[in-house]
Amino acid sequence: MSKEVNELAKILQDSNYIVFFGGAGVSTESGIPDFRSADGLYSESYAYPPETILSRSFFESHTEEFICFYRDKLLHPDAKPNKAHLALAELEKLGKLKAVITQNVDGLHTLAGNDNVLELHGSALRNFCMSCNESYSVETIIQSTKIPRCSCGGIIKPDVVLFEEALDQSVMSRAISAVADADVLIIGGTSLNVYPAAGMVNYFRGSKLVLINKSKTAYDGYADLVINESIGKALDEALKTIPLP
Ligand code: ZN
């Protein structure tokens, strides 16, 4: 175990009010490509840039192309929670972790067993009819050959926040409260360049800020502990040092 992970272990042992804030890097270890990194989606070439396809106006004007891209590139039905998700679920069971705030839409924190998950960008596992609000599973989207339709004829839309759409303010305010109440804030798998991640850090008033990311972030100088390695490995190793109740 590295010196940094050893320090993380001590922080986890000493705190009973940990909040985790995670970005795309949490899911890359489950085989889900990072949306914005160099080897992620944005460097691939399509008829339109992904930012355009994944916008509300494109969804409305080119629904079938949107769904096609979304199904092929954003849905990962075979992805399983990795060591990071599992360690966080365990920390919640131990009563130490109070909330997971995520920018990912893959639903893997919920699948891993975390109860208090605040999904800032929504979840691909939830889908609803735009006309009657009926909810549908992700299988409906996967199995549809063209535009997924409700039995009422309405279009079924994934409950994910598209470009040009506002974040859910109730989720946002719960996330801010969780960060403000936290004693320890662990930020993982994000370079903190993108709104709202960067702003979220400013609400933290607790004792330890921990950053776990493979590369440097703009906030490294503010952190009490910076770990530049795999988030799954770091959390898993640190968790194993906590005595079971
Ligand atoms: Zn409907």
PDB file of C-alpha atoms and ligand atoms in Angstrom:
ATOM      1  CA  MET A   1       0.000   0.000   0.000  1.00  0.00           C
ATOM      2  CA  SER A   2       1.342   3.416  -0.910  1.00  0.00           C
ATOM      3  CA  LYS A   3       1.876   6.140   1.692  1.00  0.00           C
ATOM      4  CA  GLU A   4      -1.084   8.066   0.229  1.00  0.00           C
ATOM      5  CA  VAL A   5      -3.480   5.110   0.377  1.00  0.00           C
ATOM      6  CA  ASN A   6      -2.377   4.475   3.936  1.00  0.00           C
ATOM      7  CA  GLU A   7      -3.321   8.052   4.748  1.00  0.00           C
ATOM      8  CA  LEU A   8      -6.685   7.572   3.021  1.00  0.00           C
ATOM      9  CA  ALA A   9      -7.266   4.491   5.174  1.00  0.00           C
ATOM     10  CA  LYS A  10      -6.746   6.573   8.326  1.00  0.00           C
ATOM     11  CA  ILE A  11      -9.142   9.241   7.060  1.00  0.00           C
ATOM     12  CA  LEU A  12     -11.816   6.600   6.344  1.00  0.00           C
ATOM     13  CA  GLN A  13     -11.323   5.029   9.758  1.00  0.00           C
ATOM     14  CA  ASP A  14     -11.658   8.347  11.599  1.00  0.00           C
ATOM     15  CA  SER A  15     -14.715   9.763   9.804  1.00  0.00           C
ATOM     16  CA  ASN A  16     -18.407   8.979  10.021  1.00  0.00           C
ATOM     17  CA  TYR A  17     -19.554  11.656   7.599  1.00  0.00           C
ATOM     18  CA  ILE A  18     -17.927  10.999   4.264  1.00  0.00           C
ATOM     19  CA  VAL A  19     -19.362  12.249   0.972  1.00  0.00           C
ATOM     20  CA  PHE A  20     -18.070  11.049  -2.372  1.00  0.00           C
ATOM     21  CA  PHE A  21     -18.222  13.098  -5.547  1.00  0.00           C
ATOM     22  CA  GLY A  22     -17.358  11.186  -8.711  1.00  0.00           C
ATOM     23  CA  GLY A  23     -16.836  11.794 -12.394  1.00  0.00           C
ATOM     24  CA  ALA A  24     -16.357   9.696 -15.498  1.00  0.00           C
ATOM     25  CA  GLY A  25     -13.093   8.228 -14.202  1.00  0.00           C
ATOM     26  CA  VAL A  26     -15.072   6.163 -11.694  1.00  0.00           C
ATOM     27  CA  SER A  27     -16.729   4.254 -14.524  1.00  0.00           C
ATOM     28  CA  THR A  28     -13.775   3.863 -16.876  1.00  0.00           C
ATOM     29  CA  GLU A  29     -12.651   0.915 -14.735  1.00  0.00           C
ATOM     30  CA  SER A  30     -15.981  -0.726 -15.657  1.00  0.00           C
ATOM     31  CA  GLY A  31     -15.133  -0.319 -19.335  1.00  0.00           C
ATOM     32  CA  ILE A  32     -17.253   2.785 -19.895  1.00  0.00           C
ATOM     33  CA  PRO A  33     -15.252   5.332 -21.882  1.00  0.00           C
ATOM     34  CA  ASP A  34     -14.663   8.773 -20.436  1.00  0.00           C
ATOM     35  CA  PHE A  35     -16.866  11.191 -22.280  1.00  0.00           C
ATOM     36  CA  ARG A  36     -14.420  14.054 -22.422  1.00  0.00           C
ATOM     37  CA  SER A  37     -10.964  12.521 -22.199  1.00  0.00           C
ATOM     38  CA  ALA A  38      -8.613  12.223 -25.140  1.00  0.00           C
ATOM     39  CA  ASP A  39      -9.400   8.554 -25.690  1.00  0.00           C
ATOM     40  CA  GLY A  40     -13.079   9.051 -24.925  1.00  0.00           C
ATOM     41  CA  LEU A  41     -16.061   9.674 -27.092  1.00  0.00           C
ATOM     42  CA  TYR A  42     -15.154  13.173 -28.157  1.00  0.00           C
ATOM     43  CA  SER A  43     -12.169  12.122 -30.182  1.00  0.00           C
ATOM     44  CA  GLU A  44     -14.204   9.735 -32.332  1.00  0.00           C
ATOM     45  CA  SER A  45     -15.648  11.023 -35.550  1.00  0.00           C
ATOM     46  CA  TYR A  46     -19.332  11.131 -36.448  1.00  0.00           C
ATOM     47  CA  ALA A  47     -21.459  13.127 -38.841  1.00  0.00           C
ATOM     48  CA  TYR A  48     -22.044  15.529 -35.948  1.00  0.00           C
ATOM     49  CA  PRO A  49     -19.919  16.184 -32.878  1.00  0.00           C
ATOM     50  CA  PRO A  50     -21.204  14.344 -29.772  1.00  0.00           C
ATOM     51  CA  GLU A  51     -21.980  17.678 -28.045  1.00  0.00           C
ATOM     52  CA  THR A  52     -24.398  18.403 -30.884  1.00  0.00           C
ATOM     53  CA  ILE A  53     -25.989  14.959 -30.943  1.00  0.00           C
ATOM     54  CA  LEU A  54     -26.444  14.916 -27.184  1.00  0.00           C
ATOM     55  CA  SER A  55     -28.291  18.233 -27.097  1.00  0.00           C
ATOM     56  CA  ARG A  56     -31.968  18.831 -26.503  1.00  0.00           C
ATOM     57  CA  SER A  57     -32.459  20.557 -29.850  1.00  0.00           C
ATOM     58  CA  PHE A  58     -30.845  17.652 -31.726  1.00  0.00           C
ATOM     59  CA  PHE A  59     -32.968  15.181 -29.769  1.00  0.00           C
ATOM     60  CA  GLU A  60     -36.048  17.058 -30.917  1.00  0.00           C
ATOM     61  CA  SER A  61     -35.024  17.592 -34.534  1.00  0.00           C
ATOM     62  CA  HIS A  62     -33.198  14.267 -35.188  1.00  0.00           C
ATOM     63  CA  THR A  63     -34.752  11.895 -32.657  1.00  0.00           C
ATOM     64  CA  GLU A  64     -33.889   8.710 -34.507  1.00  0.00           C
ATOM     65  CA  GLU A  65     -30.219   9.654 -35.000  1.00  0.00           C
ATOM     66  CA  PHE A  66     -30.013  10.702 -31.361  1.00  0.00           C
ATOM     67  CA  ILE A  67     -31.403   7.372 -30.145  1.00  0.00           C
ATOM     68  CA  CYS A  68     -29.111   5.442 -32.466  1.00  0.00           C
ATOM     69  CA  PHE A  69     -25.994   7.226 -31.174  1.00  0.00           C
ATOM     70  CA  TYR A  70     -27.214   7.075 -27.586  1.00  0.00           C
ATOM     71  CA  ARG A  71     -27.876   3.337 -27.790  1.00  0.00           C
ATOM     72  CA  ASP A  72     -24.538   2.586 -29.447  1.00  0.00           C
ATOM     73  CA  LYS A  73     -22.262   4.894 -27.476  1.00  0.00           C
ATOM     74  CA  LEU A  74     -23.839   5.762 -24.145  1.00  0.00           C
ATOM     75  CA  LEU A  75     -25.546   2.568 -23.103  1.00  0.00           C
ATOM     76  CA  HIS A  76     -23.326  -0.136 -21.649  1.00  0.00           C
ATOM     77  CA  PRO A  77     -25.780  -2.825 -20.555  1.00  0.00           C
ATOM     78  CA  ASP A  78     -23.031  -5.321 -19.739  1.00  0.00           C
ATOM     79  CA  ALA A  79     -20.968  -2.955 -17.543  1.00  0.00           C
ATOM     80  CA  LYS A  80     -20.650  -4.103 -13.930  1.00  0.00           C
ATOM     81  CA  PRO A  81     -19.807  -2.074 -10.818  1.00  0.00           C
ATOM     82  CA  ASN A  82     -16.031  -2.043 -10.248  1.00  0.00           C
ATOM     83  CA  LYS A  83     -13.955  -1.965  -7.057  1.00  0.00           C
ATOM     84  CA  ALA A  84     -14.625   1.754  -6.574  1.00  0.00           C
ATOM     85  CA  HIS A  85     -18.418   1.319  -6.698  1.00  0.00           C
ATOM     86  CA  LEU A  86     -18.263  -1.734  -4.428  1.00  0.00           C
ATOM     87  CA  ALA A  87     -16.005  -0.030  -1.875  1.00  0.00           C
ATOM     88  CA  LEU A  88     -18.362   2.966  -1.726  1.00  0.00           C
ATOM     89  CA  ALA A  89     -21.368   0.670  -1.215  1.00  0.00           C
ATOM     90  CA  GLU A  90     -19.495  -1.006   1.644  1.00  0.00           C
ATOM     91  CA  LEU A  91     -18.615   2.354   3.215  1.00  0.00           C
ATOM     92  CA  GLU A  92     -22.303   3.287   3.140  1.00  0.00           C
ATOM     93  CA  LYS A  93     -23.232  -0.008   4.843  1.00  0.00           C
ATOM     94  CA  LEU A  94     -20.647   0.740   7.543  1.00  0.00           C
ATOM     95  CA  GLY A  95     -22.465   4.029   8.183  1.00  0.00           C
ATOM     96  CA  LYS A  96     -19.446   6.086   7.143  1.00  0.00           C
ATOM     97  CA  LEU A  97     -20.503   7.275   3.705  1.00  0.00           C
ATOM     98  CA  LYS A  98     -23.575   9.510   3.680  1.00  0.00           C
ATOM     99  CA  ALA A  99     -23.946  10.291  -0.024  1.00  0.00           C
ATOM    100  CA  VAL A 100     -22.567   9.558  -3.464  1.00  0.00           C
ATOM    101  CA  ILE A 101     -22.827  12.444  -5.890  1.00  0.00           C
ATOM    102  CA  THR A 102     -22.139  11.430  -9.457  1.00  0.00           C
ATOM    103  CA  GLN A 103     -21.948  12.962 -12.888  1.00  0.00           C
ATOM    104  CA  ASN A 104     -22.289   9.523 -14.480  1.00  0.00           C
ATOM    105  CA  VAL A 105     -25.567   8.278 -15.910  1.00  0.00           C
ATOM    106  CA  ASP A 106     -24.748   4.561 -15.927  1.00  0.00           C
ATOM    107  CA  GLY A 107     -26.504   3.713 -12.649  1.00  0.00           C
ATOM    108  CA  LEU A 108     -23.550   1.623 -11.427  1.00  0.00           C
ATOM    109  CA  HIS A 109     -23.554   3.103  -7.899  1.00  0.00           C
ATOM    110  CA  THR A 110     -27.146   1.981  -7.456  1.00  0.00           C
ATOM    111  CA  LEU A 111     -26.352  -1.436  -8.923  1.00  0.00           C
ATOM    112  CA  ALA A 112     -23.448  -1.726  -6.467  1.00  0.00           C
ATOM    113  CA  GLY A 113     -25.886  -1.202  -3.601  1.00  0.00           C
ATOM    114  CA  ASN A 114     -25.576   2.460  -2.599  1.00  0.00           C
ATOM    115  CA  ASP A 115     -28.893   3.917  -1.448  1.00  0.00           C
ATOM    116  CA  ASN A 116     -28.186   7.627  -1.327  1.00  0.00           C
ATOM    117  CA  VAL A 117     -26.995   8.360  -4.860  1.00  0.00           C
ATOM    118  CA  LEU A 118     -27.428  11.863  -6.235  1.00  0.00           C
ATOM    119  CA  GLU A 119     -27.233  11.641 -10.011  1.00  0.00           C
ATOM    120  CA  LEU A 120     -26.591  15.176 -11.237  1.00  0.00           C
ATOM    121  CA  HIS A 121     -26.950  14.210 -14.891  1.00  0.00           C
ATOM    122  CA  GLY A 122     -29.762  11.702 -14.449  1.00  0.00           C
ATOM    123  CA  SER A 123     -29.736   7.980 -15.119  1.00  0.00           C
ATOM    124  CA  ALA A 124     -29.872   5.939 -18.291  1.00  0.00           C
ATOM    125  CA  LEU A 125     -31.669   3.268 -16.288  1.00  0.00           C
ATOM    126  CA  ARG A 126     -34.733   5.523 -16.037  1.00  0.00           C
ATOM    127  CA  ASN A 127     -36.760   6.410 -19.114  1.00  0.00           C
ATOM    128  CA  PHE A 128     -40.149   7.996 -19.435  1.00  0.00           C
ATOM    129  CA  CYS A 129     -42.849   8.761 -21.968  1.00  0.00           C
ATOM    130  CA  MET A 130     -42.834  12.422 -22.931  1.00  0.00           C
ATOM    131  CA  SER A 131     -46.627  12.382 -23.332  1.00  0.00           C
ATOM    132  CA  CYS A 132     -48.036  10.391 -20.403  1.00  0.00           C
ATOM    133  CA  ASN A 133     -44.945  10.081 -18.144  1.00  0.00           C
ATOM    134  CA  GLU A 134     -45.113   6.257 -18.017  1.00  0.00           C
ATOM    135  CA  SER A 135     -41.725   4.878 -16.997  1.00  0.00           C
ATOM    136  CA  TYR A 136     -39.740   2.333 -18.983  1.00  0.00           C
ATOM    137  CA  SER A 137     -36.662   0.217 -18.324  1.00  0.00           C
ATOM    138  CA  VAL A 138     -33.438   0.612 -20.272  1.00  0.00           C
ATOM    139  CA  GLU A 139     -34.269  -2.635 -22.107  1.00  0.00           C
ATOM    140  CA  THR A 140     -37.049  -0.790 -23.925  1.00  0.00           C
ATOM    141  CA  ILE A 141     -34.456   1.605 -25.356  1.00  0.00           C
ATOM    142  CA  ILE A 142     -32.015  -1.197 -26.170  1.00  0.00           C
ATOM    143  CA  GLN A 143     -34.644  -3.309 -27.911  1.00  0.00           C
ATOM    144  CA  SER A 144     -36.317  -0.551 -29.911  1.00  0.00           C
ATOM    145  CA  THR A 145     -35.277  -0.588 -33.532  1.00  0.00           C
ATOM    146  CA  LYS A 146     -36.195   3.020 -34.308  1.00  0.00           C
ATOM    147  CA  ILE A 147     -37.649   5.671 -32.005  1.00  0.00           C
ATOM    148  CA  PRO A 148     -38.806   4.032 -28.752  1.00  0.00           C
ATOM    149  CA  ARG A 149     -42.536   4.599 -28.305  1.00  0.00           C
ATOM    150  CA  CYS A 150     -44.877   4.317 -25.362  1.00  0.00           C
ATOM    151  CA  SER A 151     -48.115   2.318 -25.704  1.00  0.00           C
ATOM    152  CA  CYS A 152     -49.830   5.744 -25.856  1.00  0.00           C
ATOM    153  CA  GLY A 153     -47.742   6.653 -28.912  1.00  0.00           C
ATOM    154  CA  GLY A 154     -45.510   9.176 -27.087  1.00  0.00           C
ATOM    155  CA  ILE A 155     -41.735   9.184 -27.461  1.00  0.00           C
ATOM    156  CA  ILE A 156     -39.781   7.542 -24.628  1.00  0.00           C
ATOM    157  CA  LYS A 157     -36.902   9.754 -23.499  1.00  0.00           C
ATOM    158  CA  PRO A 158     -33.982   8.660 -21.332  1.00  0.00           C
ATOM    159  CA  ASP A 159     -33.905  10.527 -18.001  1.00  0.00           C
ATOM    160  CA  VAL A 160     -30.467  11.973 -18.675  1.00  0.00           C
ATOM    161  CA  VAL A 161     -29.635  15.655 -18.755  1.00  0.00           C
ATOM    162  CA  LEU A 162     -28.773  16.694 -22.305  1.00  0.00           C
ATOM    163  CA  PHE A 163     -26.751  19.714 -23.380  1.00  0.00           C
ATOM    164  CA  GLU A 164     -29.019  22.808 -23.314  1.00  0.00           C
ATOM    165  CA  GLU A 165     -31.070  21.234 -20.512  1.00  0.00           C
ATOM    166  CA  ALA A 166     -30.974  22.432 -16.900  1.00  0.00           C
ATOM    167  CA  LEU A 167     -29.822  20.209 -14.083  1.00  0.00           C
ATOM    168  CA  ASP A 168     -32.508  18.984 -11.696  1.00  0.00           C
ATOM    169  CA  GLN A 169     -32.467  21.675  -9.001  1.00  0.00           C
ATOM    170  CA  SER A 170     -33.724  19.387  -6.243  1.00  0.00           C
ATOM    171  CA  VAL A 171     -30.891  16.902  -6.878  1.00  0.00           C
ATOM    172  CA  MET A 172     -28.446  19.795  -7.077  1.00  0.00           C
ATOM    173  CA  SER A 173     -29.529  21.271  -3.747  1.00  0.00           C
ATOM    174  CA  ARG A 174     -29.390  17.878  -2.018  1.00  0.00           C
ATOM    175  CA  ALA A 175     -25.864  17.443  -3.388  1.00  0.00           C
ATOM    176  CA  ILE A 176     -24.808  20.866  -2.118  1.00  0.00           C
ATOM    177  CA  SER A 177     -26.255  20.106   1.349  1.00  0.00           C
ATOM    178  CA  ALA A 178     -24.416  16.793   1.451  1.00  0.00           C
ATOM    179  CA  VAL A 179     -21.105  18.475   0.569  1.00  0.00           C
ATOM    180  CA  ALA A 180     -21.712  21.271   3.082  1.00  0.00           C
ATOM    181  CA  ASP A 181     -22.442  18.749   5.868  1.00  0.00           C
ATOM    182  CA  ALA A 182     -19.532  16.430   5.078  1.00  0.00           C
ATOM    183  CA  ASP A 183     -16.571  15.967   7.351  1.00  0.00           C
ATOM    184  CA  VAL A 184     -14.593  14.269   4.579  1.00  0.00           C
ATOM    185  CA  LEU A 185     -15.114  14.938   0.874  1.00  0.00           C
ATOM    186  CA  ILE A 186     -13.556  12.465  -1.535  1.00  0.00           C
ATOM    187  CA  ILE A 187     -13.515  13.569  -5.147  1.00  0.00           C
ATOM    188  CA  GLY A 188     -12.651  10.875  -7.642  1.00  0.00           C
ATOM    189  CA  GLY A 189     -12.336  10.360 -11.364  1.00  0.00           C
ATOM    190  CA  THR A 190     -12.827  13.941 -12.420  1.00  0.00           C
ATOM    191  CA  SER A 191     -10.426  16.669 -13.420  1.00  0.00           C
ATOM    192  CA  LEU A 192     -12.893  19.174 -11.894  1.00  0.00           C
ATOM    193  CA  ASN A 193     -12.865  21.289 -15.033  1.00  0.00           C
ATOM    194  CA  VAL A 194     -16.527  20.957 -15.828  1.00  0.00           C
ATOM    195  CA  TYR A 195     -19.521  22.598 -14.186  1.00  0.00           C
ATOM    196  CA  PRO A 196     -20.955  21.730 -11.700  1.00  0.00           C
ATOM    197  CA  ALA A 197     -18.051  19.723 -10.305  1.00  0.00           C
ATOM    198  CA  ALA A 198     -15.781  22.683  -9.791  1.00  0.00           C
ATOM    199  CA  GLY A 199     -18.398  24.777  -7.979  1.00  0.00           C
ATOM    200  CA  MET A 200     -19.342  21.911  -5.672  1.00  0.00           C
ATOM    201  CA  VAL A 201     -15.939  21.926  -3.939  1.00  0.00           C
ATOM    202  CA  ASN A 202     -16.548  25.466  -2.721  1.00  0.00           C
ATOM    203  CA  TYR A 203     -19.389  24.316  -0.442  1.00  0.00           C
ATOM    204  CA  PHE A 204     -17.109  21.997   1.518  1.00  0.00           C
ATOM    205  CA  ARG A 205     -16.326  23.130   5.062  1.00  0.00           C
ATOM    206  CA  GLY A 206     -15.179  19.820   6.561  1.00  0.00           C
ATOM    207  CA  SER A 207     -11.785  18.676   7.723  1.00  0.00           C
ATOM    208  CA  LYS A 208     -10.330  16.567   4.892  1.00  0.00           C
ATOM    209  CA  LEU A 209     -10.535  17.042   1.140  1.00  0.00           C
ATOM    210  CA  VAL A 210      -9.232  14.023  -0.754  1.00  0.00           C
ATOM    211  CA  LEU A 211      -8.670  13.969  -4.519  1.00  0.00           C
ATOM    212  CA  ILE A 212      -8.217  10.661  -6.320  1.00  0.00           C
ATOM    213  CA  ASN A 213      -7.528  11.050 -10.011  1.00  0.00           C
ATOM    214  CA  LYS A 214      -5.026   9.556 -12.437  1.00  0.00           C
ATOM    215  CA  SER A 215      -3.848  12.990 -13.535  1.00  0.00           C
ATOM    216  CA  LYS A 216      -3.404  16.310 -11.769  1.00  0.00           C
ATOM    217  CA  THR A 217      -6.368  18.621 -11.171  1.00  0.00           C
ATOM    218  CA  ALA A 218      -6.636  22.356 -10.672  1.00  0.00           C
ATOM    219  CA  TYR A 219      -7.616  21.705  -7.032  1.00  0.00           C
ATOM    220  CA  ASP A 220      -4.607  19.617  -5.998  1.00  0.00           C
ATOM    221  CA  GLY A 221      -3.221  22.592  -4.074  1.00  0.00           C
ATOM    222  CA  TYR A 222      -6.378  22.818  -1.919  1.00  0.00           C
ATOM    223  CA  ALA A 223      -6.542  19.126  -1.064  1.00  0.00           C
ATOM    224  CA  ASP A 224      -5.357  17.534   2.163  1.00  0.00           C
ATOM    225  CA  LEU A 225      -4.525  14.371   0.251  1.00  0.00           C
ATOM    226  CA  VAL A 226      -3.961  13.761  -3.464  1.00  0.00           C
ATOM    227  CA  ILE A 227      -3.803  10.219  -4.812  1.00  0.00           C
ATOM    228  CA  ASN A 228      -2.791   9.833  -8.453  1.00  0.00           C
ATOM    229  CA  GLU A 229      -3.718   6.216  -9.037  1.00  0.00           C
ATOM    230  CA  SER A 230      -6.619   3.920  -9.836  1.00  0.00           C
ATOM    231  CA  ILE A 231      -9.618   4.936  -7.779  1.00  0.00           C
ATOM    232  CA  GLY A 232     -10.866   1.358  -7.490  1.00  0.00           C
ATOM    233  CA  LYS A 233      -7.524   0.151  -6.191  1.00  0.00           C
ATOM    234  CA  ALA A 234      -7.079   3.046  -3.749  1.00  0.00           C
ATOM    235  CA  LEU A 235     -10.571   2.754  -2.232  1.00  0.00           C
ATOM    236  CA  ASP A 236     -10.466  -1.035  -2.105  1.00  0.00           C
ATOM    237  CA  GLU A 237      -7.090  -1.124  -0.353  1.00  0.00           C
ATOM    238  CA  ALA A 238      -8.057   1.601   2.106  1.00  0.00           C
ATOM    239  CA  LEU A 239     -11.417  -0.041   2.875  1.00  0.00           C
ATOM    240  CA  LYS A 240      -9.745  -3.332   3.777  1.00  0.00           C
ATOM    241  CA  THR A 241      -7.984  -1.665   6.709  1.00  0.00           C
ATOM    242  CA  ILE A 242     -11.296  -0.758   8.399  1.00  0.00           C
ATOM    243  CA  PRO A 243     -12.165  -3.265  11.139  1.00  0.00           C
ATOM    244  CA  LEU A 244     -15.555  -4.911  10.549  1.00  0.00           C
ATOM    245  CA  PRO A 245     -18.217  -4.060  13.142  1.00  0.00           C
TER     246      PRO A 245
HETATM  247 ZN    ZN B   1     -47.163   7.419 -22.970  1.00  0.00          ZN
END
